[in-house]
């Protein structure tokens, strides 16, 4: 064990399996006291069990670390409040949050209102509830790390519009927290995990179906079959983001997996068409835009 996170209290959601578990183990290995939150559902968010969280806690304890379980649903503000209370009552105020919890939902445009709200609550509202319950306290104490899981789906490349909306929202939420609290010793970052977790394996059949239907390329299907590395390869970079060494790293999005760490580009204006300001020139006409948009902005196809 190292002591780089000694005295810090971490809350990890989805800590009973996959990336969440790997992160919880890594934080504990480096000295943090960890609240392992996991509702213990299936990949499709059905049922519930204490077993997943308990196994991670047991593993940390056997290795000489400090951990306690939370079985709360962090898709609700009440569940988040109770998980934070467990942390405070057991170890003290929360210094580190890593929000990993997720599940598989169908999220196309035929989804019901109920599915929409359930999806958004688990993937996006979770992060807001966690931030509201922990980040102001971090700022008052002058130190904190808030880390959220996003996905390649934020780019819209995986279809599933509800998932894309939630994951894009996570990035924007996290960047705004980073901006608001950067002067208070609190950092906020997001990561897209590339790992062969149970959720990854549960999607293989659907990707095979998409390949057979011609919806994804042979190249993409071959890459999916090969698969990413284990979840343990994601944990070191996430842990590094919680250390003092990462004090200046905030508002960033990373893809982490299989030995690779890649930083995403930021939202920014990259090309402009200009005809003067509103005081000296008339509005664009559609005929003018027919010409200048493809030529001046490009890459719109």
PDB file of N, CA, C and O in Angstrom, residues 156-191:
ATOM      1  N   UNK A 156     -22.595  10.397 -30.006  1.00  0.00           N
ATOM      2  CA  UNK A 156     -23.696   9.971 -30.862  1.00  0.00           C
ATOM      3  C   UNK A 156     -23.353   8.823 -31.782  1.00  0.00           C
ATOM      4  O   UNK A 156     -24.165   8.405 -32.607  1.00  0.00           O
ATOM      5  N   UNK A 157     -22.154   8.252 -31.633  1.00  0.00           N
ATOM      6  CA  UNK A 157     -21.692   7.220 -32.553  1.00  0.00           C
ATOM      7  C   UNK A 157     -22.274   5.834 -32.274  1.00  0.00           C
ATOM      8  O   UNK A 157     -22.160   4.938 -33.103  1.00  0.00           O
ATOM      9  N   UNK A 158     -22.871   5.660 -31.098  1.00  0.00           N
ATOM     10  CA  UNK A 158     -23.415   4.347 -30.738  1.00  0.00           C
ATOM     11  C   UNK A 158     -24.927   4.293 -30.893  1.00  0.00           C
ATOM     12  O   UNK A 158     -25.564   3.328 -30.472  1.00  0.00           O
ATOM     13  N   UNK A 159     -25.510   5.321 -31.506  1.00  0.00           N
ATOM     14  CA  UNK A 159     -26.965   5.369 -31.572  1.00  0.00           C
ATOM     15  C   UNK A 159     -27.520   5.650 -30.187  1.00  0.00           C
ATOM     16  O   UNK A 159     -26.941   6.379 -29.409  1.00  0.00           O
ATOM     17  N   UNK A 160     -28.689   5.037 -29.878  1.00  0.00           N
ATOM     18  CA  UNK A 160     -29.270   5.125 -28.549  1.00  0.00           C
ATOM     19  C   UNK A 160     -29.331   6.587 -28.069  1.00  0.00           C
ATOM     20  O   UNK A 160     -28.565   7.012 -27.204  1.00  0.00           O
ATOM     21  N   UNK A 161     -30.252   7.385 -28.623  1.00  0.00           N
ATOM     22  CA  UNK A 161     -30.272   8.826 -28.338  1.00  0.00           C
ATOM     23  C   UNK A 161     -30.371   9.191 -26.864  1.00  0.00           C
ATOM     24  O   UNK A 161     -29.794  10.195 -26.442  1.00  0.00           O
ATOM     25  N   UNK A 162     -31.087   8.401 -26.062  1.00  0.00           N
ATOM     26  CA  UNK A 162     -31.193   8.742 -24.644  1.00  0.00           C
ATOM     27  C   UNK A 162     -29.828   8.583 -23.971  1.00  0.00           C
ATOM     28  O   UNK A 162     -29.402   9.429 -23.179  1.00  0.00           O
ATOM     29  N   UNK A 163     -29.125   7.510 -24.288  1.00  0.00           N
ATOM     30  CA  UNK A 163     -27.789   7.297 -23.746  1.00  0.00           C
ATOM     31  C   UNK A 163     -26.865   8.428 -24.169  1.00  0.00           C
ATOM     32  O   UNK A 163     -26.095   8.960 -23.353  1.00  0.00           O
ATOM     33  N   UNK A 164     -26.952   8.818 -25.451  1.00  0.00           N
ATOM     34  CA  UNK A 164     -26.111   9.906 -25.949  1.00  0.00           C
ATOM     35  C   UNK A 164     -26.402  11.197 -25.199  1.00  0.00           C
ATOM     36  O   UNK A 164     -25.486  11.933 -24.818  1.00  0.00           O
ATOM     37  N   UNK A 165     -27.684  11.480 -24.974  1.00  0.00           N
ATOM     38  CA  UNK A 165     -28.056  12.701 -24.250  1.00  0.00           C
ATOM     39  C   UNK A 165     -27.511  12.687 -22.832  1.00  0.00           C
ATOM     40  O   UNK A 165     -26.969  13.689 -22.343  1.00  0.00           O
ATOM     41  N   UNK A 166     -27.645  11.545 -22.164  1.00  0.00           N
ATOM     42  CA  UNK A 166     -27.173  11.443 -20.783  1.00  0.00           C
ATOM     43  C   UNK A 166     -25.660  11.579 -20.705  1.00  0.00           C
ATOM     44  O   UNK A 166     -25.128  12.322 -19.864  1.00  0.00           O
ATOM     45  N   UNK A 167     -24.945  10.884 -21.579  1.00  0.00           N
ATOM     46  CA  UNK A 167     -23.486  10.911 -21.517  1.00  0.00           C
ATOM     47  C   UNK A 167     -22.929  12.269 -21.932  1.00  0.00           C
ATOM     48  O   UNK A 167     -21.931  12.747 -21.359  1.00  0.00           O
ATOM     49  N   UNK A 168     -23.555  12.917 -22.918  1.00  0.00           N
ATOM     50  CA  UNK A 168     -23.145  14.276 -23.261  1.00  0.00           C
ATOM     51  C   UNK A 168     -23.422  15.238 -22.125  1.00  0.00           C
ATOM     52  O   UNK A 168     -22.625  16.141 -21.837  1.00  0.00           O
ATOM     53  N   UNK A 169     -24.562  15.030 -21.457  1.00  0.00           N
ATOM     54  CA  UNK A 169     -24.882  15.864 -20.308  1.00  0.00           C
ATOM     55  C   UNK A 169     -23.898  15.704 -19.176  1.00  0.00           C
ATOM     56  O   UNK A 169     -23.572  16.675 -18.475  1.00  0.00           O
ATOM     57  N   UNK A 170     -23.423  14.485 -18.975  1.00  0.00           N
ATOM     58  CA  UNK A 170     -22.422  14.237 -17.935  1.00  0.00           C
ATOM     59  C   UNK A 170     -21.163  15.069 -18.195  1.00  0.00           C
ATOM     60  O   UNK A 170     -20.602  15.689 -17.277  1.00  0.00           O
ATOM     61  N   UNK A 171     -20.731  15.098 -19.444  1.00  0.00           N
ATOM     62  CA  UNK A 171     -19.529  15.868 -19.771  1.00  0.00           C
ATOM     63  C   UNK A 171     -19.746  17.352 -19.498  1.00  0.00           C
ATOM     64  O   UNK A 171     -18.912  18.014 -18.860  1.00  0.00           O
ATOM     65  N   UNK A 172     -20.872  17.891 -19.948  1.00  0.00           N
ATOM     66  CA  UNK A 172     -21.133  19.320 -19.743  1.00  0.00           C
ATOM     67  C   UNK A 172     -21.273  19.650 -18.262  1.00  0.00           C
ATOM     68  O   UNK A 172     -20.764  20.678 -17.793  1.00  0.00           O
ATOM     69  N   UNK A 173     -21.971  18.801 -17.507  1.00  0.00           N
ATOM     70  CA  UNK A 173     -22.111  18.996 -16.074  1.00  0.00           C
ATOM     71  C   UNK A 173     -20.748  19.024 -15.392  1.00  0.00           C
ATOM     72  O   UNK A 173     -20.456  19.901 -14.566  1.00  0.00           O
ATOM     73  N   UNK A 174     -19.906  18.070 -15.751  1.00  0.00           N
ATOM     74  CA  UNK A 174     -18.596  17.955 -15.117  1.00  0.00           C
ATOM     75  C   UNK A 174     -17.713  19.150 -15.458  1.00  0.00           C
ATOM     76  O   UNK A 174     -17.002  19.687 -14.593  1.00  0.00           O
ATOM     77  N   UNK A 175     -17.741  19.579 -16.710  1.00  0.00           N
ATOM     78  CA  UNK A 175     -16.954  20.749 -17.100  1.00  0.00           C
ATOM     79  C   UNK A 175     -17.411  22.005 -16.355  1.00  0.00           C
ATOM     80  O   UNK A 175     -16.593  22.848 -15.952  1.00  0.00           O
ATOM     81  N   UNK A 176     -18.720  22.142 -16.156  1.00  0.00           N
ATOM     82  CA  UNK A 176     -19.227  23.313 -15.446  1.00  0.00           C
ATOM     83  C   UNK A 176     -18.800  23.294 -13.980  1.00  0.00           C
ATOM     84  O   UNK A 176     -18.443  24.335 -13.407  1.00  0.00           O
ATOM     85  N   UNK A 177     -18.834  22.122 -13.361  1.00  0.00           N
ATOM     86  CA  UNK A 177     -18.358  21.992 -11.976  1.00  0.00           C
ATOM     87  C   UNK A 177     -16.877  22.353 -11.905  1.00  0.00           C
ATOM     88  O   UNK A 177     -16.439  23.068 -10.990  1.00  0.00           O
ATOM     89  N   UNK A 178     -16.099  21.859 -12.875  1.00  0.00           N
ATOM     90  CA  UNK A 178     -14.670  22.184 -12.902  1.00  0.00           C
ATOM     91  C   UNK A 178     -14.455  23.689 -12.973  1.00  0.00           C
ATOM     92  O   UNK A 178     -13.610  24.249 -12.265  1.00  0.00           O
ATOM     93  N   UNK A 179     -15.223  24.361 -13.802  1.00  0.00           N
ATOM     94  CA  UNK A 179     -15.081  25.805 -13.971  1.00  0.00           C
ATOM     95  C   UNK A 179     -15.497  26.563 -12.708  1.00  0.00           C
ATOM     96  O   UNK A 179     -14.829  27.490 -12.262  1.00  0.00           O
ATOM     97  N   UNK A 180     -16.606  26.134 -12.105  1.00  0.00           N
ATOM     98  CA  UNK A 180     -17.131  26.844 -10.935  1.00  0.00           C
ATOM     99  C   UNK A 180     -16.253  26.688  -9.696  1.00  0.00           C
ATOM    100  O   UNK A 180     -16.218  27.586  -8.848  1.00  0.00           O
ATOM    101  N   UNK A 181     -15.549  25.553  -9.594  1.00  0.00           N
ATOM    102  CA  UNK A 181     -14.840  25.263  -8.342  1.00  0.00           C
ATOM    103  C   UNK A 181     -13.325  25.202  -8.478  1.00  0.00           C
ATOM    104  O   UNK A 181     -12.625  24.818  -7.534  1.00  0.00           O
ATOM    105  N   UNK A 182     -12.787  25.636  -9.629  1.00  0.00           N
ATOM    106  CA  UNK A 182     -11.345  25.512  -9.835  1.00  0.00           C
ATOM    107  C   UNK A 182     -10.543  26.396  -8.883  1.00  0.00           C
ATOM    108  O   UNK A 182      -9.370  26.108  -8.616  1.00  0.00           O
ATOM    109  N   UNK A 183     -11.151  27.446  -8.359  1.00  0.00           N
ATOM    110  CA  UNK A 183     -10.440  28.322  -7.423  1.00  0.00           C
ATOM    111  C   UNK A 183     -10.551  27.847  -5.982  1.00  0.00           C
ATOM    112  O   UNK A 183     -10.043  28.513  -5.073  1.00  0.00           O
ATOM    113  N   UNK A 184     -11.189  26.701  -5.772  1.00  0.00           N
ATOM    114  CA  UNK A 184     -11.442  26.217  -4.409  1.00  0.00           C
ATOM    115  C   UNK A 184     -10.774  24.874  -4.114  1.00  0.00           C
ATOM    116  O   UNK A 184     -11.160  24.187  -3.176  1.00  0.00           O
ATOM    117  N   UNK A 185      -9.795  24.491  -4.943  1.00  0.00           N
ATOM    118  CA  UNK A 185      -9.070  23.251  -4.693  1.00  0.00           C
ATOM    119  C   UNK A 185      -9.810  21.995  -5.114  1.00  0.00           C
ATOM    120  O   UNK A 185      -9.419  20.888  -4.734  1.00  0.00           O
ATOM    121  N   UNK A 186     -10.871  22.158  -5.912  1.00  0.00           N
ATOM    122  CA  UNK A 186     -11.678  21.012  -6.348  1.00  0.00           C
ATOM    123  C   UNK A 186     -11.510  20.823  -7.851  1.00  0.00           C
ATOM    124  O   UNK A 186     -11.653  21.779  -8.624  1.00  0.00           O
ATOM    125  N   UNK A 187     -11.201  19.609  -8.267  1.00  0.00           N
ATOM    126  CA  UNK A 187     -11.142  19.293  -9.691  1.00  0.00           C
ATOM    127  C   UNK A 187     -12.305  18.389 -10.069  1.00  0.00           C
ATOM    128  O   UNK A 187     -12.845  17.665  -9.232  1.00  0.00           O
ATOM    129  N   UNK A 188     -12.686  18.448 -11.343  1.00  0.00           N
ATOM    130  CA  UNK A 188     -13.761  17.604 -11.865  1.00  0.00           C
ATOM    131  C   UNK A 188     -13.379  17.146 -13.261  1.00  0.00           C
ATOM    132  O   UNK A 188     -13.072  17.975 -14.127  1.00  0.00           O
ATOM    133  N   UNK A 189     -13.386  15.849 -13.475  1.00  0.00           N
ATOM    134  CA  UNK A 189     -13.009  15.272 -14.758  1.00  0.00           C
ATOM    135  C   UNK A 189     -13.925  14.098 -15.086  1.00  0.00           C
ATOM    136  O   UNK A 189     -14.536  13.503 -14.196  1.00  0.00           O
ATOM    137  N   UNK A 190     -14.000  13.762 -16.374  1.00  0.00           N
ATOM    138  CA  UNK A 190     -14.787  12.618 -16.839  1.00  0.00           C
ATOM    139  C   UNK A 190     -13.887  11.619 -17.547  1.00  0.00           C
ATOM    140  O   UNK A 190     -12.840  11.996 -18.089  1.00  0.00           O
ATOM    141  N   UNK A 191     -14.311  10.361 -17.549  1.00  0.00           N
ATOM    142  CA  UNK A 191     -13.562   9.374 -18.316  1.00  0.00           C
ATOM    143  C   UNK A 191     -14.499   8.376 -18.980  1.00  0.00           C
ATOM    144  O   UNK A 191     -15.553   8.023 -18.455  1.00  0.00           O
TER     145      UNK A 191
END
